[in-house]
């Protein structure tokens, strides 16, 4: 029997490929999402970071992390952003999450 799905949280993740691109996204199951994205992708994908966030703010955290990276000079198309070091991807997700938690506490 599969484990029960957490209905209160989602994972915001950063997956990197061999060309230095990073995908910022959200999922209920990061490993399943990675496997789905890997299918048909010539580059090996690796998980850089995943962070559980409250479901009510997950989409804002996801968009916020991408905006932080783009505001810091990284170009990209939708969820995929070019030339992002692992630490930058991780920091963008953490910062976006902190920003949204702070807004919810006001």
PDB file of N, CA and C in Angstrom:
ATOM      1  N   UNK A   1       0.843  -1.172   0.000  1.00  0.00           N
ATOM      2  CA  UNK A   1       0.000   0.000   0.000  1.00  0.00           C
ATOM      3  C   UNK A   1       0.894   1.243   0.000  1.00  0.00           C
ATOM      4  N   UNK A   2       0.678   2.201  -0.934  1.00  0.00           N
ATOM      5  CA  UNK A   2       1.525   3.400  -0.980  1.00  0.00           C
ATOM      6  C   UNK A   2       1.311   4.278   0.242  1.00  0.00           C
ATOM      7  N   UNK A   3       2.355   5.035   0.625  1.00  0.00           N
ATOM      8  CA  UNK A   3       2.203   5.922   1.783  1.00  0.00           C
ATOM      9  C   UNK A   3       1.173   7.000   1.503  1.00  0.00           C
ATOM     10  N   UNK A   4       0.545   7.490   2.582  1.00  0.00           N
ATOM     11  CA  UNK A   4      -0.454   8.545   2.440  1.00  0.00           C
ATOM     12  C   UNK A   4       0.219   9.828   1.967  1.00  0.00           C
ATOM     13  N   UNK A   5      -0.474  10.518   1.087  1.00  0.00           N
ATOM     14  CA  UNK A   5       0.035  11.777   0.564  1.00  0.00           C
ATOM     15  C   UNK A   5      -0.175  12.889   1.593  1.00  0.00           C
ATOM     16  N   UNK A   6       0.838  13.731   1.756  1.00  0.00           N
ATOM     17  CA  UNK A   6       0.754  14.878   2.654  1.00  0.00           C
ATOM     18  C   UNK A   6      -0.054  15.962   1.952  1.00  0.00           C
ATOM     19  N   UNK A   7      -1.230  16.247   2.454  1.00  0.00           N
ATOM     20  CA  UNK A   7      -2.106  17.232   1.829  1.00  0.00           C
ATOM     21  C   UNK A   7      -1.862  18.645   2.338  1.00  0.00           C
ATOM     22  N   UNK A   8      -0.960  18.804   3.304  1.00  0.00           N
ATOM     23  CA  UNK A   8      -0.718  20.129   3.870  1.00  0.00           C
ATOM     24  C   UNK A   8       0.541  20.797   3.322  1.00  0.00           C
ATOM     25  N   UNK A   9       1.412  20.017   2.677  1.00  0.00           N
ATOM     26  CA  UNK A   9       2.681  20.546   2.190  1.00  0.00           C
ATOM     27  C   UNK A   9       2.981  20.050   0.773  1.00  0.00           C
ATOM     28  N   UNK A  10       3.863  20.785   0.103  1.00  0.00           N
ATOM     29  CA  UNK A  10       4.441  20.367  -1.172  1.00  0.00           C
ATOM     30  C   UNK A  10       5.943  20.590  -1.085  1.00  0.00           C
ATOM     31  N   UNK A  11       6.674  19.891  -1.930  1.00  0.00           N
ATOM     32  CA  UNK A  11       8.116  20.107  -2.025  1.00  0.00           C
ATOM     33  C   UNK A  11       8.401  21.095  -3.144  1.00  0.00           C
ATOM     34  N   UNK A  12       9.154  22.130  -2.837  1.00  0.00           N
ATOM     35  CA  UNK A  12       9.712  22.998  -3.861  1.00  0.00           C
ATOM     36  C   UNK A  12      11.110  22.459  -4.110  1.00  0.00           C
ATOM     37  N   UNK A  13      11.436  22.191  -5.356  1.00  0.00           N
ATOM     38  CA  UNK A  13      12.690  21.517  -5.659  1.00  0.00           C
ATOM     39  C   UNK A  13      13.488  22.265  -6.716  1.00  0.00           C
ATOM     40  N   UNK A  14      14.777  21.955  -6.751  1.00  0.00           N
ATOM     41  CA  UNK A  14      15.679  22.389  -7.811  1.00  0.00           C
ATOM     42  C   UNK A  14      16.336  21.132  -8.367  1.00  0.00           C
ATOM     43  N   UNK A  15      16.133  20.890  -9.651  1.00  0.00           N
ATOM     44  CA  UNK A  15      16.791  19.795 -10.363  1.00  0.00           C
ATOM     45  C   UNK A  15      17.766  20.402 -11.357  1.00  0.00           C
ATOM     46  N   UNK A  16      18.978  19.876 -11.422  1.00  0.00           N
ATOM     47  CA  UNK A  16      19.988  20.391 -12.342  1.00  0.00           C
ATOM     48  C   UNK A  16      20.305  19.346 -13.401  1.00  0.00           C
ATOM     49  N   UNK A  17      20.646  19.846 -14.608  1.00  0.00           N
ATOM     50  CA  UNK A  17      21.080  18.936 -15.662  1.00  0.00           C
ATOM     51  C   UNK A  17      22.565  19.123 -15.919  1.00  0.00           C
ATOM     52  N   UNK A  18      23.103  18.361 -16.852  1.00  0.00           N
ATOM     53  CA  UNK A  18      24.544  18.383 -17.132  1.00  0.00           C
ATOM     54  C   UNK A  18      25.007  19.690 -17.760  1.00  0.00           C
ATOM     55  N   UNK A  19      24.091  20.481 -18.296  1.00  0.00           N
ATOM     56  CA  UNK A  19      24.456  21.732 -18.965  1.00  0.00           C
ATOM     57  C   UNK A  19      24.375  22.950 -18.042  1.00  0.00           C
ATOM     58  N   UNK A  20      24.120  22.722 -16.757  1.00  0.00           N
ATOM     59  CA  UNK A  20      24.070  23.828 -15.805  1.00  0.00           C
ATOM     60  C   UNK A  20      22.714  24.496 -15.699  1.00  0.00           C
ATOM     61  N   UNK A  21      21.714  23.914 -16.347  1.00  0.00           N
ATOM     62  CA  UNK A  21      20.365  24.454 -16.213  1.00  0.00           C
ATOM     63  C   UNK A  21      19.730  23.875 -14.956  1.00  0.00           C
ATOM     64  N   UNK A  22      18.861  24.678 -14.333  1.00  0.00           N
ATOM     65  CA  UNK A  22      18.159  24.245 -13.132  1.00  0.00           C
ATOM     66  C   UNK A  22      16.669  24.431 -13.348  1.00  0.00           C
ATOM     67  N   UNK A  23      15.903  23.435 -12.942  1.00  0.00           N
ATOM     68  CA  UNK A  23      14.442  23.534 -12.973  1.00  0.00           C
ATOM     69  C   UNK A  23      13.972  23.745 -11.551  1.00  0.00           C
ATOM     70  N   UNK A  24      13.239  24.822 -11.348  1.00  0.00           N
ATOM     71  CA  UNK A  24      12.592  25.082 -10.068  1.00  0.00           C
ATOM     72  C   UNK A  24      11.139  24.683 -10.238  1.00  0.00           C
ATOM     73  N   UNK A  25      10.650  23.808  -9.392  1.00  0.00           N
ATOM     74  CA  UNK A  25       9.270  23.351  -9.511  1.00  0.00           C
ATOM     75  C   UNK A  25       8.715  22.911  -8.176  1.00  0.00           C
ATOM     76  N   UNK A  26       7.494  22.401  -8.208  1.00  0.00           N
ATOM     77  CA  UNK A  26       6.875  21.880  -6.988  1.00  0.00           C
ATOM     78  C   UNK A  26       6.238  20.535  -7.300  1.00  0.00           C
ATOM     79  N   UNK A  27       6.190  19.707  -6.282  1.00  0.00           N
ATOM     80  CA  UNK A  27       5.665  18.360  -6.469  1.00  0.00           C
ATOM     81  C   UNK A  27       5.276  17.765  -5.121  1.00  0.00           C
ATOM     82  N   UNK A  28       4.373  16.810  -5.177  1.00  0.00           N
ATOM     83  CA  UNK A  28       4.051  16.022  -3.990  1.00  0.00           C
ATOM     84  C   UNK A  28       5.074  14.909  -3.785  1.00  0.00           C
ATOM     85  N   UNK A  29       5.748  14.504  -4.864  1.00  0.00           N
ATOM     86  CA  UNK A  29       6.733  13.429  -4.816  1.00  0.00           C
ATOM     87  C   UNK A  29       7.906  13.811  -5.715  1.00  0.00           C
ATOM     88  N   UNK A  30       8.957  14.358  -5.121  1.00  0.00           N
ATOM     89  CA  UNK A  30      10.095  14.872  -5.885  1.00  0.00           C
ATOM     90  C   UNK A  30      10.769  13.775  -6.701  1.00  0.00           C
ATOM     91  N   UNK A  31      10.939  12.598  -6.117  1.00  0.00           N
ATOM     92  CA  UNK A  31      11.655  11.530  -6.829  1.00  0.00           C
ATOM     93  C   UNK A  31      10.857  11.033  -8.024  1.00  0.00           C
ATOM     94  N   UNK A  32       9.559  10.945  -7.879  1.00  0.00           N
ATOM     95  CA  UNK A  32       8.716  10.547  -9.009  1.00  0.00           C
ATOM     96  C   UNK A  32       8.762  11.626 -10.100  1.00  0.00           C
ATOM     97  N   UNK A  33       8.724  12.890  -9.694  1.00  0.00           N
ATOM     98  CA  UNK A  33       8.807  13.993 -10.649  1.00  0.00           C
ATOM     99  C   UNK A  33      10.144  13.969 -11.381  1.00  0.00           C
ATOM    100  N   UNK A  34      11.232  13.728 -10.656  1.00  0.00           N
ATOM    101  CA  UNK A  34      12.549  13.638 -11.284  1.00  0.00           C
ATOM    102  C   UNK A  34      12.569  12.517 -12.318  1.00  0.00           C
ATOM    103  N   UNK A  35      12.036  11.366 -11.948  1.00  0.00           N
ATOM    104  CA  UNK A  35      12.000  10.239 -12.881  1.00  0.00           C
ATOM    105  C   UNK A  35      11.185  10.580 -14.126  1.00  0.00           C
ATOM    106  N   UNK A  36      10.048  11.263 -13.950  1.00  0.00           N
ATOM    107  CA  UNK A  36       9.221  11.645 -15.098  1.00  0.00           C
ATOM    108  C   UNK A  36       9.957  12.618 -16.011  1.00  0.00           C
ATOM    109  N   UNK A  37      10.653  13.582 -15.427  1.00  0.00           N
ATOM    110  CA  UNK A  37      11.402  14.549 -16.231  1.00  0.00           C
ATOM    111  C   UNK A  37      12.616  13.902 -16.896  1.00  0.00           C
ATOM    112  N   UNK A  38      13.189  12.896 -16.248  1.00  0.00           N
ATOM    113  CA  UNK A  38      14.355  12.228 -16.806  1.00  0.00           C
ATOM    114  C   UNK A  38      14.016  11.483 -18.084  1.00  0.00           C
ATOM    115  N   UNK A  39      12.803  10.944 -18.147  1.00  0.00           N
ATOM    116  CA  UNK A  39      12.370  10.221 -19.336  1.00  0.00           C
ATOM    117  C   UNK A  39      12.393  11.166 -20.532  1.00  0.00           C
ATOM    118  N   UNK A  40      13.133  10.808 -21.532  1.00  0.00           N
ATOM    119  CA  UNK A  40      13.212  11.632 -22.734  1.00  0.00           C
ATOM    120  C   UNK A  40      14.187  12.793 -22.630  1.00  0.00           C
ATOM    121  N   UNK A  41      14.900  12.909 -21.518  1.00  0.00           N
ATOM    122  CA  UNK A  41      15.873  13.979 -21.346  1.00  0.00           C
ATOM    123  C   UNK A  41      17.265  13.370 -21.500  1.00  0.00           C
ATOM    124  N   UNK A  42      18.040  13.874 -22.443  1.00  0.00           N
ATOM    125  CA  UNK A  42      19.374  13.322 -22.698  1.00  0.00           C
ATOM    126  C   UNK A  42      20.347  13.622 -21.559  1.00  0.00           C
ATOM    127  N   UNK A  43      20.116  14.703 -20.837  1.00  0.00           N
ATOM    128  CA  UNK A  43      20.995  15.070 -19.725  1.00  0.00           C
ATOM    129  C   UNK A  43      20.565  14.349 -18.454  1.00  0.00           C
ATOM    130  N   UNK A  44      21.567  13.946 -17.669  1.00  0.00           N
ATOM    131  CA  UNK A  44      21.280  13.339 -16.370  1.00  0.00           C
ATOM    132  C   UNK A  44      20.799  14.425 -15.415  1.00  0.00           C
ATOM    133  N   UNK A  45      19.674  14.192 -14.767  1.00  0.00           N
ATOM    134  CA  UNK A  45      19.142  15.137 -13.799  1.00  0.00           C
ATOM    135  C   UNK A  45      19.554  14.717 -12.393  1.00  0.00           C
ATOM    136  N   UNK A  46      19.844  15.713 -11.562  1.00  0.00           N
ATOM    137  CA  UNK A  46      20.166  15.427 -10.168  1.00  0.00           C
ATOM    138  C   UNK A  46      19.436  16.425  -9.288  1.00  0.00           C
ATOM    139  N   UNK A  47      19.025  15.949  -8.137  1.00  0.00           N
ATOM    140  CA  UNK A  47      18.326  16.796  -7.183  1.00  0.00           C
ATOM    141  C   UNK A  47      19.340  17.662  -6.448  1.00  0.00           C
ATOM    142  N   UNK A  48      19.153  18.981  -6.547  1.00  0.00           N
ATOM    143  CA  UNK A  48      20.022  19.938  -5.871  1.00  0.00           C
ATOM    144  C   UNK A  48      19.468  20.256  -4.489  1.00  0.00           C
ATOM    145  N   UNK A  49      18.152  20.447  -4.419  1.00  0.00           N
ATOM    146  CA  UNK A  49      17.534  20.843  -3.158  1.00  0.00           C
ATOM    147  C   UNK A  49      16.034  20.576  -3.233  1.00  0.00           C
ATOM    148  N   UNK A  50      15.462  20.199  -2.110  1.00  0.00           N
ATOM    149  CA  UNK A  50      14.010  20.087  -1.972  1.00  0.00           C
ATOM    150  C   UNK A  50      13.650  20.578  -0.580  1.00  0.00           C
ATOM    151  N   UNK A  51      12.586  21.338  -0.528  1.00  0.00           N
ATOM    152  CA  UNK A  51      12.163  21.927   0.739  1.00  0.00           C
ATOM    153  C   UNK A  51      10.654  21.827   0.857  1.00  0.00           C
ATOM    154  N   UNK A  52      10.187  21.270   1.979  1.00  0.00           N
ATOM    155  CA  UNK A  52       8.751  21.185   2.221  1.00  0.00           C
ATOM    156  C   UNK A  52       8.226  22.571   2.569  1.00  0.00           C
ATOM    157  N   UNK A  53       7.164  22.967   1.886  1.00  0.00           N
ATOM    158  CA  UNK A  53       6.535  24.257   2.173  1.00  0.00           C
ATOM    159  C   UNK A  53       5.035  24.036   2.320  1.00  0.00           C
ATOM    160  N   UNK A  54       4.412  24.934   3.016  1.00  0.00           N
ATOM    161  CA  UNK A  54       2.977  24.857   3.206  1.00  0.00           C
ATOM    162  C   UNK A  54       2.295  24.943   1.840  1.00  0.00           C
ATOM    163  N   UNK A  55       1.343  24.072   1.611  1.00  0.00           N
ATOM    164  CA  UNK A  55       0.654  24.002   0.323  1.00  0.00           C
ATOM    165  C   UNK A  55       0.072  25.360  -0.075  1.00  0.00           C
ATOM    166  N   UNK A  56      -0.414  26.121   0.900  1.00  0.00           N
ATOM    167  CA  UNK A  56      -1.080  27.390   0.602  1.00  0.00           C
ATOM    168  C   UNK A  56      -0.131  28.427   0.003  1.00  0.00           C
ATOM    169  N   UNK A  57       1.188  28.269   0.212  1.00  0.00           N
ATOM    170  CA  UNK A  57       2.142  29.233  -0.335  1.00  0.00           C
ATOM    171  C   UNK A  57       3.104  28.616  -1.353  1.00  0.00           C
ATOM    172  N   UNK A  58       2.915  27.349  -1.688  1.00  0.00           N
ATOM    173  CA  UNK A  58       3.867  26.637  -2.544  1.00  0.00           C
ATOM    174  C   UNK A  58       4.061  27.326  -3.898  1.00  0.00           C
ATOM    175  N   UNK A  59       2.996  27.717  -4.551  1.00  0.00           N
ATOM    176  CA  UNK A  59       3.153  28.331  -5.880  1.00  0.00           C
ATOM    177  C   UNK A  59       3.866  29.672  -5.779  1.00  0.00           C
ATOM    178  N   UNK A  60       3.647  30.405  -4.700  1.00  0.00           N
ATOM    179  CA  UNK A  60       4.322  31.696  -4.513  1.00  0.00           C
ATOM    180  C   UNK A  60       5.811  31.495  -4.235  1.00  0.00           C
ATOM    181  N   UNK A  61       6.147  30.474  -3.474  1.00  0.00           N
ATOM    182  CA  UNK A  61       7.549  30.182  -3.199  1.00  0.00           C
ATOM    183  C   UNK A  61       8.255  29.763  -4.492  1.00  0.00           C
ATOM    184  N   UNK A  62       7.608  28.913  -5.263  1.00  0.00           N
ATOM    185  CA  UNK A  62       8.175  28.455  -6.536  1.00  0.00           C
ATOM    186  C   UNK A  62       8.448  29.647  -7.460  1.00  0.00           C
ATOM    187  N   UNK A  63       7.445  30.490  -7.671  1.00  0.00           N
ATOM    188  CA  UNK A  63       7.616  31.666  -8.539  1.00  0.00           C
ATOM    189  C   UNK A  63       8.651  32.627  -7.955  1.00  0.00           C
ATOM    190  N   UNK A  64       8.630  32.791  -6.639  1.00  0.00           N
ATOM    191  CA  UNK A  64       9.579  33.682  -5.987  1.00  0.00           C
ATOM    192  C   UNK A  64      11.017  33.239  -6.181  1.00  0.00           C
ATOM    193  N   UNK A  65      11.268  31.944  -6.089  1.00  0.00           N
ATOM    194  CA  UNK A  65      12.627  31.415  -6.271  1.00  0.00           C
ATOM    195  C   UNK A  65      13.109  31.673  -7.694  1.00  0.00           C
ATOM    196  N   UNK A  66      12.258  31.451  -8.675  1.00  0.00           N
ATOM    197  CA  UNK A  66      12.641  31.724 -10.065  1.00  0.00           C
ATOM    198  C   UNK A  66      12.912  33.215 -10.265  1.00  0.00           C
ATOM    199  N   UNK A  67      12.083  34.053  -9.667  1.00  0.00           N
ATOM    200  CA  UNK A  67      12.262  35.505  -9.797  1.00  0.00           C
ATOM    201  C   UNK A  67      13.584  35.943  -9.177  1.00  0.00           C
ATOM    202  N   UNK A  68      13.915  35.399  -8.021  1.00  0.00           N
ATOM    203  CA  UNK A  68      15.184  35.731  -7.372  1.00  0.00           C
ATOM    204  C   UNK A  68      16.352  35.404  -8.301  1.00  0.00           C
ATOM    205  N   UNK A  69      16.323  34.220  -8.904  1.00  0.00           N
ATOM    206  CA  UNK A  69      17.418  33.826  -9.798  1.00  0.00           C
ATOM    207  C   UNK A  69      17.475  34.736 -11.021  1.00  0.00           C
ATOM    208  N   UNK A  70      16.331  35.029 -11.609  1.00  0.00           N
ATOM    209  CA  UNK A  70      16.314  35.897 -12.795  1.00  0.00           C
ATOM    210  C   UNK A  70      16.724  37.316 -12.436  1.00  0.00           C
ATOM    211  N   UNK A  71      16.310  37.812 -11.272  1.00  0.00           N
ATOM    212  CA  UNK A  71      16.720  39.147 -10.820  1.00  0.00           C
ATOM    213  C   UNK A  71      18.228  39.220 -10.575  1.00  0.00           C
ATOM    214  N   UNK A  72      18.842  38.076 -10.315  1.00  0.00           N
ATOM    215  CA  UNK A  72      20.294  38.020 -10.104  1.00  0.00           C
ATOM    216  C   UNK A  72      21.055  37.710 -11.389  1.00  0.00           C
ATOM    217  N   UNK A  73      20.391  37.899 -12.534  1.00  0.00           N
ATOM    218  CA  UNK A  73      21.078  37.815 -13.819  1.00  0.00           C
ATOM    219  C   UNK A  73      21.023  36.489 -14.537  1.00  0.00           C
ATOM    220  N   UNK A  74      20.308  35.522 -14.016  1.00  0.00           N
ATOM    221  CA  UNK A  74      20.194  34.227 -14.695  1.00  0.00           C
ATOM    222  C   UNK A  74      19.022  34.275 -15.666  1.00  0.00           C
ATOM    223  N   UNK A  75      19.267  33.870 -16.893  1.00  0.00           N
ATOM    224  CA  UNK A  75      18.193  33.846 -17.894  1.00  0.00           C
ATOM    225  C   UNK A  75      17.582  32.456 -17.925  1.00  0.00           C
ATOM    226  N   UNK A  76      16.410  32.376 -18.508  1.00  0.00           N
ATOM    227  CA  UNK A  76      15.782  31.076 -18.618  1.00  0.00           C
ATOM    228  C   UNK A  76      14.422  31.160 -19.244  1.00  0.00           C
ATOM    229  N   UNK A  77      13.852  30.002 -19.456  1.00  0.00           N
ATOM    230  CA  UNK A  77      12.519  29.877 -20.034  1.00  0.00           C
ATOM    231  C   UNK A  77      11.662  29.107 -19.049  1.00  0.00           C
ATOM    232  N   UNK A  78      10.593  29.754 -18.595  1.00  0.00           N
ATOM    233  CA  UNK A  78       9.671  29.184 -17.616  1.00  0.00           C
ATOM    234  C   UNK A  78      10.412  28.646 -16.405  1.00  0.00           C
ATOM    235  N   UNK A  79      10.273  27.336 -16.132  1.00  0.00           N
ATOM    236  CA  UNK A  79      10.865  26.764 -14.920  1.00  0.00           C
ATOM    237  C   UNK A  79      12.361  26.489 -15.038  1.00  0.00           C
ATOM    238  N   UNK A  80      12.905  26.467 -16.259  1.00  0.00           N
ATOM    239  CA  UNK A  80      14.319  26.144 -16.458  1.00  0.00           C
ATOM    240  C   UNK A  80      15.134  27.421 -16.527  1.00  0.00           C
ATOM    241  N   UNK A  81      16.194  27.485 -15.734  1.00  0.00           N
ATOM    242  CA  UNK A  81      17.029  28.676 -15.654  1.00  0.00           C
ATOM    243  C   UNK A  81      18.479  28.258 -15.915  1.00  0.00           C
ATOM    244  N   UNK A  82      19.177  29.084 -16.691  1.00  0.00           N
ATOM    245  CA  UNK A  82      20.522  28.747 -17.165  1.00  0.00           C
ATOM    246  C   UNK A  82      21.617  29.151 -16.183  1.00  0.00           C
ATOM    247  N   UNK A  83      22.692  28.360 -16.197  1.00  0.00           N
ATOM    248  CA  UNK A  83      23.936  28.672 -15.488  1.00  0.00           C
ATOM    249  C   UNK A  83      23.735  29.021 -14.019  1.00  0.00           C
ATOM    250  N   UNK A  84      23.066  28.143 -13.305  1.00  0.00           N
ATOM    251  CA  UNK A  84      22.790  28.386 -11.895  1.00  0.00           C
ATOM    252  C   UNK A  84      23.635  27.440 -11.034  1.00  0.00           C
ATOM    253  N   UNK A  85      24.533  27.987 -10.226  1.00  0.00           N
ATOM    254  CA  UNK A  85      25.261  27.131  -9.278  1.00  0.00           C
ATOM    255  C   UNK A  85      24.290  26.531  -8.255  1.00  0.00           C
ATOM    256  N   UNK A  86      24.608  25.355  -7.762  1.00  0.00           N
ATOM    257  CA  UNK A  86      23.744  24.666  -6.797  1.00  0.00           C
ATOM    258  C   UNK A  86      23.404  25.549  -5.602  1.00  0.00           C
ATOM    259  N   UNK A  87      24.405  26.236  -5.061  1.00  0.00           N
ATOM    260  CA  UNK A  87      24.161  27.075  -3.878  1.00  0.00           C
ATOM    261  C   UNK A  87      23.170  28.192  -4.177  1.00  0.00           C
ATOM    262  N   UNK A  88      23.225  28.760  -5.376  1.00  0.00           N
ATOM    263  CA  UNK A  88      22.282  29.824  -5.743  1.00  0.00           C
ATOM    264  C   UNK A  88      20.854  29.288  -5.814  1.00  0.00           C
ATOM    265  N   UNK A  89      20.694  28.099  -6.372  1.00  0.00           N
ATOM    266  CA  UNK A  89      19.361  27.496  -6.467  1.00  0.00           C
ATOM    267  C   UNK A  89      18.801  27.215  -5.073  1.00  0.00           C
ATOM    268  N   UNK A  90      19.630  26.643  -4.229  1.00  0.00           N
ATOM    269  CA  UNK A  90      19.226  26.325  -2.857  1.00  0.00           C
ATOM    270  C   UNK A  90      18.859  27.606  -2.093  1.00  0.00           C
ATOM    271  N   UNK A  91      19.712  28.621  -2.213  1.00  0.00           N
ATOM    272  CA  UNK A  91      19.463  29.884  -1.514  1.00  0.00           C
ATOM    273  C   UNK A  91      18.198  30.578  -2.018  1.00  0.00           C
ATOM    274  N   UNK A  92      17.938  30.501  -3.311  1.00  0.00           N
ATOM    275  CA  UNK A  92      16.742  31.139  -3.874  1.00  0.00           C
ATOM    276  C   UNK A  92      15.475  30.511  -3.303  1.00  0.00           C
ATOM    277  N   UNK A  93      15.449  29.184  -3.197  1.00  0.00           N
ATOM    278  CA  UNK A  93      14.278  28.513  -2.635  1.00  0.00           C
ATOM    279  C   UNK A  93      14.122  28.880  -1.161  1.00  0.00           C
ATOM    280  N   UNK A  94      15.197  28.837  -0.414  1.00  0.00           N
ATOM    281  CA  UNK A  94      15.126  29.166   1.019  1.00  0.00           C
ATOM    282  C   UNK A  94      14.675  30.606   1.236  1.00  0.00           C
ATOM    283  N   UNK A  95      15.224  31.532   0.453  1.00  0.00           N
ATOM    284  CA  UNK A  95      14.863  32.942   0.591  1.00  0.00           C
ATOM    285  C   UNK A  95      13.402  33.175   0.223  1.00  0.00           C
ATOM    286  N   UNK A  96      12.954  32.574  -0.888  1.00  0.00           N
ATOM    287  CA  UNK A  96      11.560  32.728  -1.302  1.00  0.00           C
ATOM    288  C   UNK A  96      10.625  32.160  -0.241  1.00  0.00           C
ATOM    289  N   UNK A  97      11.001  31.043   0.362  1.00  0.00           N
ATOM    290  CA  UNK A  97      10.189  30.436   1.414  1.00  0.00           C
ATOM    291  C   UNK A  97      10.143  31.347   2.635  1.00  0.00           C
ATOM    292  N   UNK A  98      11.293  31.847   3.049  1.00  0.00           N
ATOM    293  CA  UNK A  98      11.338  32.770   4.192  1.00  0.00           C
ATOM    294  C   UNK A  98      10.490  34.014   3.919  1.00  0.00           C
ATOM    295  N   UNK A  99      10.584  34.541   2.703  1.00  0.00           N
ATOM    296  CA  UNK A  99       9.801  35.733   2.342  1.00  0.00           C
ATOM    297  C   UNK A  99       8.302  35.467   2.463  1.00  0.00           C
ATOM    298  N   UNK A 100       7.854  34.329   1.989  1.00  0.00           N
ATOM    299  CA  UNK A 100       6.417  34.014   2.046  1.00  0.00           C
ATOM    300  C   UNK A 100       5.954  33.732   3.461  1.00  0.00           C
ATOM    301  N   UNK A 101       6.782  33.061   4.252  1.00  0.00           N
ATOM    302  CA  UNK A 101       6.407  32.825   5.652  1.00  0.00           C
ATOM    303  C   UNK A 101       6.293  34.143   6.389  1.00  0.00           C
ATOM    304  N   UNK A 102       7.188  35.069   6.118  1.00  0.00           N
ATOM    305  CA  UNK A 102       7.140  36.380   6.745  1.00  0.00           C
ATOM    306  C   UNK A 102       5.883  37.150   6.373  1.00  0.00           C
ATOM    307  N   UNK A 103       5.460  37.041   5.129  1.00  0.00           N
ATOM    308  CA  UNK A 103       4.226  37.716   4.690  1.00  0.00           C
ATOM    309  C   UNK A 103       3.002  37.126   5.360  1.00  0.00           C
ATOM    310  N   UNK A 104       3.018  35.827   5.599  1.00  0.00           N
ATOM    311  CA  UNK A 104       1.865  35.164   6.210  1.00  0.00           C
ATOM    312  C   UNK A 104       1.751  35.466   7.702  1.00  0.00           C
ATOM    313  N   UNK A 105       2.839  35.891   8.324  1.00  0.00           N
ATOM    314  CA  UNK A 105       2.819  36.156   9.763  1.00  0.00           C
ATOM    315  C   UNK A 105       2.366  37.585  10.081  1.00  0.00           C
ATOM    316  N   UNK A 106       2.281  38.432   9.058  1.00  0.00           N
ATOM    317  CA  UNK A 106       1.880  39.832   9.287  1.00  0.00           C
ATOM    318  C   UNK A 106       0.391  39.990   9.413  1.00  0.00           C
TER     319      UNK A 106
END
